[in-house]
Coordinates of C-alpha atoms in Angstrom, one line a residue:
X1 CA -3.8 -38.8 64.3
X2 CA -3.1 -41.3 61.6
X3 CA -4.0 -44.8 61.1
X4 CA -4.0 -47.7 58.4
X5 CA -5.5 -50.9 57.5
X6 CA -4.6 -53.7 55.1
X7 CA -6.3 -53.9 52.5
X8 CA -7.6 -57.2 50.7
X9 CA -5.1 -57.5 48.3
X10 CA -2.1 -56.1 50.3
X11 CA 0.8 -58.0 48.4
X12 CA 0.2 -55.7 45.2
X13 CA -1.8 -54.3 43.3
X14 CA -5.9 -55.4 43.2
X15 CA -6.1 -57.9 41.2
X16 CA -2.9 -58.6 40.2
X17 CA -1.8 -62.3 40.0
X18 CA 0.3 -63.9 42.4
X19 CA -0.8 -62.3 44.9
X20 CA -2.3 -64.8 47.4
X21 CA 0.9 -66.7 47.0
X22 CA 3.1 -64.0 48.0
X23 CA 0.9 -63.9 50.8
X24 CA 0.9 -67.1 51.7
X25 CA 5.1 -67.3 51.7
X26 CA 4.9 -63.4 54.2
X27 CA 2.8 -65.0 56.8
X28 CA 5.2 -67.6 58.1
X29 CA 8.1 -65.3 57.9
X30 CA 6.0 -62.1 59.6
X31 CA 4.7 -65.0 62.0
X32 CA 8.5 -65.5 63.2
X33 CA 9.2 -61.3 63.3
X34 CA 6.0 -61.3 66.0
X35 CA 7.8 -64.1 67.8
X36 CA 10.7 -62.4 68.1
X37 CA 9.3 -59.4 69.1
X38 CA 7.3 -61.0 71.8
X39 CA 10.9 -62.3 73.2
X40 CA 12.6 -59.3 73.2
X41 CA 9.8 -57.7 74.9
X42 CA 10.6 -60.2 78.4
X43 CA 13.5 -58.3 78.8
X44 CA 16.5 -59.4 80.5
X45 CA 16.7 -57.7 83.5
X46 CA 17.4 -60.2 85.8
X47 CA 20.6 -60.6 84.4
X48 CA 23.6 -59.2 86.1
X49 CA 26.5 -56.5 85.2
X50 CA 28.1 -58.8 82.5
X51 CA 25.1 -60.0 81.1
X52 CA 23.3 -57.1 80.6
X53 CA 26.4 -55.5 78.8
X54 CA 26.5 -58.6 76.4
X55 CA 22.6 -58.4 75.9
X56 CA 23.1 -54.8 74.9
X57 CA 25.8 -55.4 72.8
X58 CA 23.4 -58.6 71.1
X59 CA 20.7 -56.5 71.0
X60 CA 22.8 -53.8 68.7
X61 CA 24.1 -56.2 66.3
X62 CA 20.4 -58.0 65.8
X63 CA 19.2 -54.4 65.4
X64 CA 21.7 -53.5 62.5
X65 CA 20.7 -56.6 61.0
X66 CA 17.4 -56.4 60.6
X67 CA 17.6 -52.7 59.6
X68 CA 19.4 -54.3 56.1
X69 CA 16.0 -56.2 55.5
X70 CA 13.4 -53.3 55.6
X71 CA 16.8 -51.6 52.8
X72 CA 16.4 -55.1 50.9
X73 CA 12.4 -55.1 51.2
X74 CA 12.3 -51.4 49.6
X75 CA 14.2 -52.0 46.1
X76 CA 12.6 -55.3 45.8
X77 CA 9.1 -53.2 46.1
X78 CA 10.2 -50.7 43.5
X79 CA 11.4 -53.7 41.1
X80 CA 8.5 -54.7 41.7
X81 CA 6.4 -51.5 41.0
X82 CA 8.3 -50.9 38.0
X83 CA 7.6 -54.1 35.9
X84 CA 4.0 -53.5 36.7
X85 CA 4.1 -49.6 35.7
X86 CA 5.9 -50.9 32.7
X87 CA 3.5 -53.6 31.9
X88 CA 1.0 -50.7 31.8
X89 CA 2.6 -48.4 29.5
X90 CA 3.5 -45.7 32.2
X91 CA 6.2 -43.3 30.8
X92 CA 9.9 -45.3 31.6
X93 CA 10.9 -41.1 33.6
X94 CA 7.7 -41.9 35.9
X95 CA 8.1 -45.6 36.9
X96 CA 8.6 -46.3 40.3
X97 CA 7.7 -42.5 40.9
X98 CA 5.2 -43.5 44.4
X99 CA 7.6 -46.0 46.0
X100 CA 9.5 -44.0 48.2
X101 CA 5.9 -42.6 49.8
X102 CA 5.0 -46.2 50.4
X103 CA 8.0 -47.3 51.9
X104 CA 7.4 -44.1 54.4
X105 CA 4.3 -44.9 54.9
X106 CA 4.9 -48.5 55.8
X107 CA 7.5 -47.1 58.4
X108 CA 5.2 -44.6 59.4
X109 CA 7.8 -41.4 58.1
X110 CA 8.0 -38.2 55.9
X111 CA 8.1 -39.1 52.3
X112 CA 11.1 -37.3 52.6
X113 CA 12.7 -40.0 55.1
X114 CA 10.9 -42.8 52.8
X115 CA 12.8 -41.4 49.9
X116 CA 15.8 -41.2 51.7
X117 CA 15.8 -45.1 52.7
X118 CA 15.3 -46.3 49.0
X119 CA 18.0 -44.2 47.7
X120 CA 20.0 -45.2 50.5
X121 CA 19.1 -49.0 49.9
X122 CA 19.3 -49.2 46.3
X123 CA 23.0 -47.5 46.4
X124 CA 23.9 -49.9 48.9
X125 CA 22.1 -53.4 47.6
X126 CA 23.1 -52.8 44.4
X127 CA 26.6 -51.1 44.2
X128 CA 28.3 -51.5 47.8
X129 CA 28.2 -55.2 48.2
X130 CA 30.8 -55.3 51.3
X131 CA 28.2 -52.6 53.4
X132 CA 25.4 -54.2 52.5
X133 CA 26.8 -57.8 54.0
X134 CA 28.4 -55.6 56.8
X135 CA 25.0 -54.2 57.6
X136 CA 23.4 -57.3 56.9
X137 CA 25.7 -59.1 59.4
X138 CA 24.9 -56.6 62.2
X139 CA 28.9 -55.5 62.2
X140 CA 27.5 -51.8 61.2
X141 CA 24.8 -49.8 62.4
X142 CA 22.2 -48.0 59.8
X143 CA 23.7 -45.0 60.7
X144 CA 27.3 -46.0 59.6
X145 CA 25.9 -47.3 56.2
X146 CA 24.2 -44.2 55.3
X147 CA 27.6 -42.1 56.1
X148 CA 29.3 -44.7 53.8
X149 CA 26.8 -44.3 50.9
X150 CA 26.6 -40.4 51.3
X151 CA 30.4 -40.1 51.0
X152 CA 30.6 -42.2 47.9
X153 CA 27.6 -40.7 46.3
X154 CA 29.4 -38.6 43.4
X155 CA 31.3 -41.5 42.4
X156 CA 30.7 -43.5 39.1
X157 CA 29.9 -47.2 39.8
X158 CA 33.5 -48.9 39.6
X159 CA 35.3 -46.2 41.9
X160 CA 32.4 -46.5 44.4
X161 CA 33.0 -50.7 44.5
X162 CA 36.9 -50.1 44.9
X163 CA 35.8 -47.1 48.0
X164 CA 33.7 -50.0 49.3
X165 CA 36.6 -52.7 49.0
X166 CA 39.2 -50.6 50.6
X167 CA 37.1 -49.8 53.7
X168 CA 34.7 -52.8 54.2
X169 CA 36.0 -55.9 52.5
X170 CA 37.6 -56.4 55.8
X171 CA 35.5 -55.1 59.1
X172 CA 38.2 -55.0 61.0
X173 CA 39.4 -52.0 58.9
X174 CA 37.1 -49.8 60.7
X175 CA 37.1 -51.4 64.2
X176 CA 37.0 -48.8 67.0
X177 CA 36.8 -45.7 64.1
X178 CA 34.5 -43.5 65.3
X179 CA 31.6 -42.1 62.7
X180 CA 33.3 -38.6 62.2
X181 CA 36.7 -40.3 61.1
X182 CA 34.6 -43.0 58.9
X183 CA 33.3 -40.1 57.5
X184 CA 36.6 -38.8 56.5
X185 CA 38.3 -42.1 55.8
X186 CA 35.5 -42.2 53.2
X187 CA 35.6 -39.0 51.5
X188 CA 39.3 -39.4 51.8
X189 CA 38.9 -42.4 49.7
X190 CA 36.2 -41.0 47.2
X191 CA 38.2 -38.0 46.2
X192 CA 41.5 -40.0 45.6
X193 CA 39.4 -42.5 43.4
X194 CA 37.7 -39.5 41.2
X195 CA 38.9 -36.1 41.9
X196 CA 37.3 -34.7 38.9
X197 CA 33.9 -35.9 41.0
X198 CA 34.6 -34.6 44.3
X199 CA 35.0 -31.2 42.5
X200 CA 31.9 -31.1 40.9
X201 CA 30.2 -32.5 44.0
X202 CA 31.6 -29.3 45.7
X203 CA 30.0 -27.2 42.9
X204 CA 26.7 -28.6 42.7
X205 CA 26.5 -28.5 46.6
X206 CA 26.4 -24.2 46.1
X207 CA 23.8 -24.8 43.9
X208 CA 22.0 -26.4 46.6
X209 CA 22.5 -23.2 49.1
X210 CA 19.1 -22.3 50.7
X211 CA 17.7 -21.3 54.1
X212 CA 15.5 -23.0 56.3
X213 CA 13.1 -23.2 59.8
X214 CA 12.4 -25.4 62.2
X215 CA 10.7 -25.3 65.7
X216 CA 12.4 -25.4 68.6
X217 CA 11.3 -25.7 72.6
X218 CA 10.1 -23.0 74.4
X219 CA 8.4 -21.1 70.6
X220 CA 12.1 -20.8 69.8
X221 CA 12.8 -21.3 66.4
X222 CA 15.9 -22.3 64.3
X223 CA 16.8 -21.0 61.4
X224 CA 19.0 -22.2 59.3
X225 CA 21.6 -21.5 56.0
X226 CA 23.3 -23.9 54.1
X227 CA 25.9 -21.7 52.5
X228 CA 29.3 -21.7 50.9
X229 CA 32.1 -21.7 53.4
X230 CA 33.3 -18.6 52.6
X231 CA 29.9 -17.0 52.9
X232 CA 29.1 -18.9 56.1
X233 CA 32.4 -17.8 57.7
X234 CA 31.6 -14.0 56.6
X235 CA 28.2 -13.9 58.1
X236 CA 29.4 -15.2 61.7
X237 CA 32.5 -12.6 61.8
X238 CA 30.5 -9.9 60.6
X239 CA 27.6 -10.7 63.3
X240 CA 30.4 -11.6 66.0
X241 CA 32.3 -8.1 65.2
X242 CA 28.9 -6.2 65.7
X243 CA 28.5 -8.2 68.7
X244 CA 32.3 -7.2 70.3
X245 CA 31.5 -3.8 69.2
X246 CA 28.0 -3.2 71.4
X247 CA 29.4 -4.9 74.4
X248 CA 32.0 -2.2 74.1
X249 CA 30.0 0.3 74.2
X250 CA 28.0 -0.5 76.9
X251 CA 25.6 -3.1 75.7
X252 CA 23.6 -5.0 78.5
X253 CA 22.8 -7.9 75.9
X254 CA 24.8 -10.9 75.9
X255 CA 26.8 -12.0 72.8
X256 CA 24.3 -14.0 71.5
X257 CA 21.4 -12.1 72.1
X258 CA 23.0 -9.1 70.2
X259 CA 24.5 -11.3 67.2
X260 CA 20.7 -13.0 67.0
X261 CA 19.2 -9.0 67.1
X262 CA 21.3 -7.9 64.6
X263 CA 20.9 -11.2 62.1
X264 CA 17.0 -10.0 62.0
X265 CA 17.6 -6.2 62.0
X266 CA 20.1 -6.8 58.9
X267 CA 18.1 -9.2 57.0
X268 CA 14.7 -7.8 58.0
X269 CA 15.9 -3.6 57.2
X270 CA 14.7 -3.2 60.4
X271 CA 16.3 -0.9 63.4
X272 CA 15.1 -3.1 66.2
X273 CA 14.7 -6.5 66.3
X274 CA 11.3 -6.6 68.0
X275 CA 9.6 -4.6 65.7
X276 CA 8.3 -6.6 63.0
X277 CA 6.4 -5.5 60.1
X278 CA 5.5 -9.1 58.5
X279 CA 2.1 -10.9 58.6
X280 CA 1.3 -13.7 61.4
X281 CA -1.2 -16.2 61.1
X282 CA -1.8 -16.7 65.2
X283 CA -5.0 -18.5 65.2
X284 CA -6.4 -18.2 68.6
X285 CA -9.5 -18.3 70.8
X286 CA -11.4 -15.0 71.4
X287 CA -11.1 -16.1 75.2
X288 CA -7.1 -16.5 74.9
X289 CA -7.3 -13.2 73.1
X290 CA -10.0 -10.9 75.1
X291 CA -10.3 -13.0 78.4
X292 CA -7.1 -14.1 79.3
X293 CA -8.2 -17.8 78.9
X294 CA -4.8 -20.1 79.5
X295 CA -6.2 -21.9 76.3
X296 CA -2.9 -22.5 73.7
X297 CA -2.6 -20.8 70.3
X298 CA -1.8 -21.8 66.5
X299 CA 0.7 -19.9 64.7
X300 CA 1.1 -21.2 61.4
X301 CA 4.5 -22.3 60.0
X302 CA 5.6 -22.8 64.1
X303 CA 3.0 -24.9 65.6
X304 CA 1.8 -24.6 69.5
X305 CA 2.2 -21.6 71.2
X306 CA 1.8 -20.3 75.0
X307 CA -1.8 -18.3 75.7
X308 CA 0.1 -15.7 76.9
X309 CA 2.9 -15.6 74.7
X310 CA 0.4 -15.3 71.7
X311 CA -0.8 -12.2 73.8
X312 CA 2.7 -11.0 74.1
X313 CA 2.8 -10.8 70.3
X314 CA 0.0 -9.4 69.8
X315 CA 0.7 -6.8 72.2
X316 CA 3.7 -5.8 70.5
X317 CA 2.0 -5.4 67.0
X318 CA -0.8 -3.4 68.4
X319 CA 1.5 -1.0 70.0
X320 CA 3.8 -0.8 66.8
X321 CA 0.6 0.1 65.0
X322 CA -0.3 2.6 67.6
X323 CA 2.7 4.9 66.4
X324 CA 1.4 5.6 63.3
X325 CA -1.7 7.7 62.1
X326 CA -2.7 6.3 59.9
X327 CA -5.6 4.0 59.4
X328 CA -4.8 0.2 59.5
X329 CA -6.1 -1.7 56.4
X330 CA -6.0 -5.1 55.2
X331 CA -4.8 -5.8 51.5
X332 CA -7.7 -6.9 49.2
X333 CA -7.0 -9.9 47.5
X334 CA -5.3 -9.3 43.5
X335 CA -4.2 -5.7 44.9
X336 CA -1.1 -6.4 47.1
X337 CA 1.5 -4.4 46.9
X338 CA 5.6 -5.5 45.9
X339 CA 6.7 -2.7 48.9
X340 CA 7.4 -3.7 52.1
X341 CA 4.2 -3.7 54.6
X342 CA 4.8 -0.2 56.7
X343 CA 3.5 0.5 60.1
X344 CA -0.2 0.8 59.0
X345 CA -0.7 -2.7 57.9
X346 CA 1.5 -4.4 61.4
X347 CA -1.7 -6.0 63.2
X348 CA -5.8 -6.8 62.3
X349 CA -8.0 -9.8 63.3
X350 CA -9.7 -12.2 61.0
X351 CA -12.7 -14.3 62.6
X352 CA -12.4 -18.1 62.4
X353 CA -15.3 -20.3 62.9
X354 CA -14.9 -23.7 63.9
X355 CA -17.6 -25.8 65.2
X356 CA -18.2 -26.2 69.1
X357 CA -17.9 -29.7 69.3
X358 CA -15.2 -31.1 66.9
X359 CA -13.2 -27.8 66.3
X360 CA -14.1 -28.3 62.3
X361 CA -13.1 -25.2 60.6
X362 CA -16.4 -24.1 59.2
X363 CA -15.9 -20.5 58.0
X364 CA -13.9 -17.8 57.4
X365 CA -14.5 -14.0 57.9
X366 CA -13.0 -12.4 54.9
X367 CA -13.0 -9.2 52.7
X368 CA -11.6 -11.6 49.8
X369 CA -12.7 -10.9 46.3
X370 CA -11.3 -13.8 44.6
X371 CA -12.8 -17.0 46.0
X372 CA -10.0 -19.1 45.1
X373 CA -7.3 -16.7 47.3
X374 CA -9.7 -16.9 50.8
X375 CA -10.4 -21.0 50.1
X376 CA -6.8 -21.1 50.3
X377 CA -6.3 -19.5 53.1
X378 CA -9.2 -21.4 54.6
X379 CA -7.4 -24.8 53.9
X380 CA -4.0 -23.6 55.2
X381 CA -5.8 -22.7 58.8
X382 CA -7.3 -26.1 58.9
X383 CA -4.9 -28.8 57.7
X384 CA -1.6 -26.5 58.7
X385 CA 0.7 -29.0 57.2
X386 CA 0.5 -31.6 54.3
X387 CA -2.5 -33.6 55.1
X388 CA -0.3 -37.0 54.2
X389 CA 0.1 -39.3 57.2
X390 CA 3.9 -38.4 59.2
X391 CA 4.4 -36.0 56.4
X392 CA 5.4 -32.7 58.1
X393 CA 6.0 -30.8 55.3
X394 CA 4.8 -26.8 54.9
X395 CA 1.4 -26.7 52.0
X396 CA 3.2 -25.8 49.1
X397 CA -0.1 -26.9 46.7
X398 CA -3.6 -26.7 47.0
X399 CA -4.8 -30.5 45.7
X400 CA -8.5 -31.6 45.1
X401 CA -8.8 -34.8 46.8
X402 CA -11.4 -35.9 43.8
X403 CA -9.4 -35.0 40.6
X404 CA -10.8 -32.1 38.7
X405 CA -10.5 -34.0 35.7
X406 CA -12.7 -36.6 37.7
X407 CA -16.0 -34.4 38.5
X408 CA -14.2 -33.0 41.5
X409 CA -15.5 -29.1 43.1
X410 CA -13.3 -26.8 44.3
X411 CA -14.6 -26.3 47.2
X412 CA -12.9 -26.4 51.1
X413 CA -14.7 -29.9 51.4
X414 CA -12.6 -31.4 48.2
X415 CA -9.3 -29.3 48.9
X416 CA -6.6 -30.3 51.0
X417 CA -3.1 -28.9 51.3
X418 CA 0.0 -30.8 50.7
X419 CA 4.0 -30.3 49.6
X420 CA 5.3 -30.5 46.6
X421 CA 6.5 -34.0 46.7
X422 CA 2.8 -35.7 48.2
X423 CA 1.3 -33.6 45.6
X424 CA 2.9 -35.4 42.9
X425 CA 3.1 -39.0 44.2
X426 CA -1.0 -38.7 44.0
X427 CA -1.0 -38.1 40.1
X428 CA 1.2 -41.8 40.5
X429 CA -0.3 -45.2 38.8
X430 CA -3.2 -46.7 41.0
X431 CA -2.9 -44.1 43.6
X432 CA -6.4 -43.0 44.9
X433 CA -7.5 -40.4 47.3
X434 CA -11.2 -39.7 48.9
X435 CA -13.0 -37.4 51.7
X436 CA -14.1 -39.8 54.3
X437 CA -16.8 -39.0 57.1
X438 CA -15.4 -37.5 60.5
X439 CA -15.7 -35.4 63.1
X440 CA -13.2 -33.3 61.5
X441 CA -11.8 -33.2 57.9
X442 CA -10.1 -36.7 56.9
X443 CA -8.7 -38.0 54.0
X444 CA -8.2 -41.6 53.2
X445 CA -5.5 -42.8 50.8
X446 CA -5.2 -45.8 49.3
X447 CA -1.8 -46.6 47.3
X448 CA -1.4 -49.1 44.6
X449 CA -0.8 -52.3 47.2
X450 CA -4.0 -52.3 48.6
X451 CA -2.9 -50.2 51.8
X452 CA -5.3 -47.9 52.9
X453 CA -4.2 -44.7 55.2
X454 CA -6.5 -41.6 56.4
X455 CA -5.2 -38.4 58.1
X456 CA -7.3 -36.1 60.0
X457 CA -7.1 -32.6 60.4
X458 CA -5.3 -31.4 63.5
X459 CA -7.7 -30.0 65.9
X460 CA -8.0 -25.9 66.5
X461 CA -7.5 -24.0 69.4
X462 CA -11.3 -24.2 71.4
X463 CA -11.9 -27.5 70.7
X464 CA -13.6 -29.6 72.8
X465 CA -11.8 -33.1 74.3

């Protein structure tokens, strides 16, 4: 779906100096990372019992140590990025504001994951010394590191060098531990260094509550709270009582189908689980929908869903709606209502046009007033997620790929929907976005090395191969 090219001036920004020398001292060195690649790629399977356990156990310690080079590679780009933003005159609170997007797109990730790595790497590079030359060394894995750094987050910068004495001055200290007791010896260690911290740690972390979804197999989906303990451990006694007291009286539902029915029916207000009264964006073929056609639907928010079990759901809302009298409507845009949708408003079908061949989105049936409220919901149908490359993220904004400031329309052509975070690493230094020609809507990015990066939108239900 995504792809990238180098652009002519990869090792910074266009025209900046130094550039072809930095380029000239990466080629040898990404010359020798091919090589090595190209080794590792023989295999060793000829080898027998012994061997291949050693080559395993090689393999895992060259792995560890190369993941400290990408960690080393990211805060030297954001040193980097900030003497030039500097130079520049950017404000010293957005310096080095677009970094962690590049780094994820370098390593083909979510900004989010991007992010992640450089906080991780600059805590380590800079203020663990002993994990970073453990990691370096290949002695710990990525995965150990992070657990390290996460522990001894909330820790000013002299108690987090004595946590990182204590456990890794010495490897050996933490031979054979296993990652759920490093995890403790850490946080064992941070909150004797700085109790005061670990406290406030604990008190921003309720700050931080919130509830989320994910997908899961089979159009399952996850939902999840991060909550205080003494909330979380309410909720699950209160849904496992109501689940001890159905099965006594009779109840054909397992445990877990009752405690998941009554976690929607308490949330939702509802008296049955199955009866929804919310909104669904299913976008589907009128061949899945009339014909029977095994073609797979869209529902927005989830991703692919069954022919059939789009049916199913729409089967369900229909008959819902069939049990009232009155007349289903659909809420006209600027007039919708704070109360909660009743039976009346449960199902109704808005057309979609896409073309034949490429699946473009090209219209949208709609009884909007407000142009700005139906090109929205145009753009969510078509992108579905943020149009960055590997970014997963729900559209959060509604972005003009061309800058109104710039000349740019609003129009679906120059829209494109993103998250929060992609939305604001555009406004960065030297960050440029455009509509490129495709068979479907694609966006090229270029960021402020050079590196240029297009997405395209994922195809709709009906399109052709």
């Amino acid at each position: 779906m995504f792809e990238y090219e180098v652009g002519e001036n990869a090792g910074g920004a266009p025209g900046s100096p130094g550039v072809s020398d930095a380029a000239a001292v990466a080629e040898p060195a990404l010359a020798r990372i091919e090589a090595v690649r190209a080794a590792l790629a023989l295999g060793g399977t000829r080898l027998g019992e012994a061997g291949l356990v050693d080559l395993l156990s090689g393999l895992e310690a060259v792995k560890s140590a190369a993941g400290a080079y990408p960690a080393r590679a990211a805060v030297a780009l954001r040193e980097r990025a900030v003497r030039r933003e500097a130079a520049a005159g950017v404000d010293p609170e957005k310096r080095g504001q677009g970094v962690g997007a590049q780094v994820a797109l370098a390593r083909r990730e979510s900004p989010h994951e991007g992010s992640r790595l450089l906080g991780f790497a600059r805590a380590m590079v800079d203020e663990m010394p002993h994990t970073h030359e453990a990691f370096r060394a290949g002695e710990i894995s990525e995965w150990r590191a992070t657990l390290l750094v996460g522990e001894t987050a909330c820790l000013e910068l002299e108690d987090r060098k004595k946590v990182d004495a204590a456990l890794m001055a010495d490897p050996r200290t933490i031979e054979g531990v296993g990652n759920r007791k490093l995890k403790a010896m850490a946080r064992h260690l941070a909150e004797q260094a700085s109790p005061k911290a670990a406290v406030e740690r604990a008190r921003r972390a309720v700050g931080d509550r919130h509830v989320s979804l994910r997908p899961a197999p089979d159009t399952m989906a996850i939902l999840t709270g991060s909550l205080p303990v003494g909330q979380g451990v309410a909720v699950l006694k209160a849904l496992t009582r109501a689940a001890d007291l159905a099965t006594a009286t009779g109840d054909a539902r397992s445990r877990g189908q009752i405690m998941a029915d009554t976690l929607v029916e308490r949330v939702t207000g509802q008296q049955r689980a199955e009866g929804m009264r919310v909104e669904i964006q299913l976008v589907m073929t009128d061949r899945t929908l009339f014909q029977g056609d095994t073609e797979p639907a869209h529902l927005q928010g989830y991703g692919v869903v069954p022919a059939q079990v789009a049916r199913d759901m729409i089967r369900e809302a229909t008959r819902a709606a069939r049990l009232s009298t009155a007349t289903p409507q659909e809420p006209t845009d600027g007039q919708e209502s704070n109360a909660p949708p009743g039976p009346d408003s449960l199902a109704w079908i808005r057309r979609l046009y896409t073309a034949p061949a490429t699946g473009e989105l090209v219209g949208l049936d709609s009884r909007a007033r407000l142009f700005p409220r139906g090109l929205r919901r145009f753009i969510e149908v078509r992108d579905q997620t943020c149009t960055r490359p590997w970014c997963d993220a729900p559209i959060r904004h509604m972005d003009h790929i061309l800058a109104w400031a710039g000349g740019g329309a609003t129009v679906a052509e120059n829209g494109q929907g993103t998250c929060v975070r992609c939305n604001h690493t555009k406004e960065a230094l030297n960050w440029h976005s455009r509509k490129v020609a495709g068979a479907r809507h694609m966006v090229e990015t270029t960021t402020p090395t050079g590196h240029v990066y297009r997405s395209q939108a994922p195809a709709l239900p009906g399109t052709a191969d």
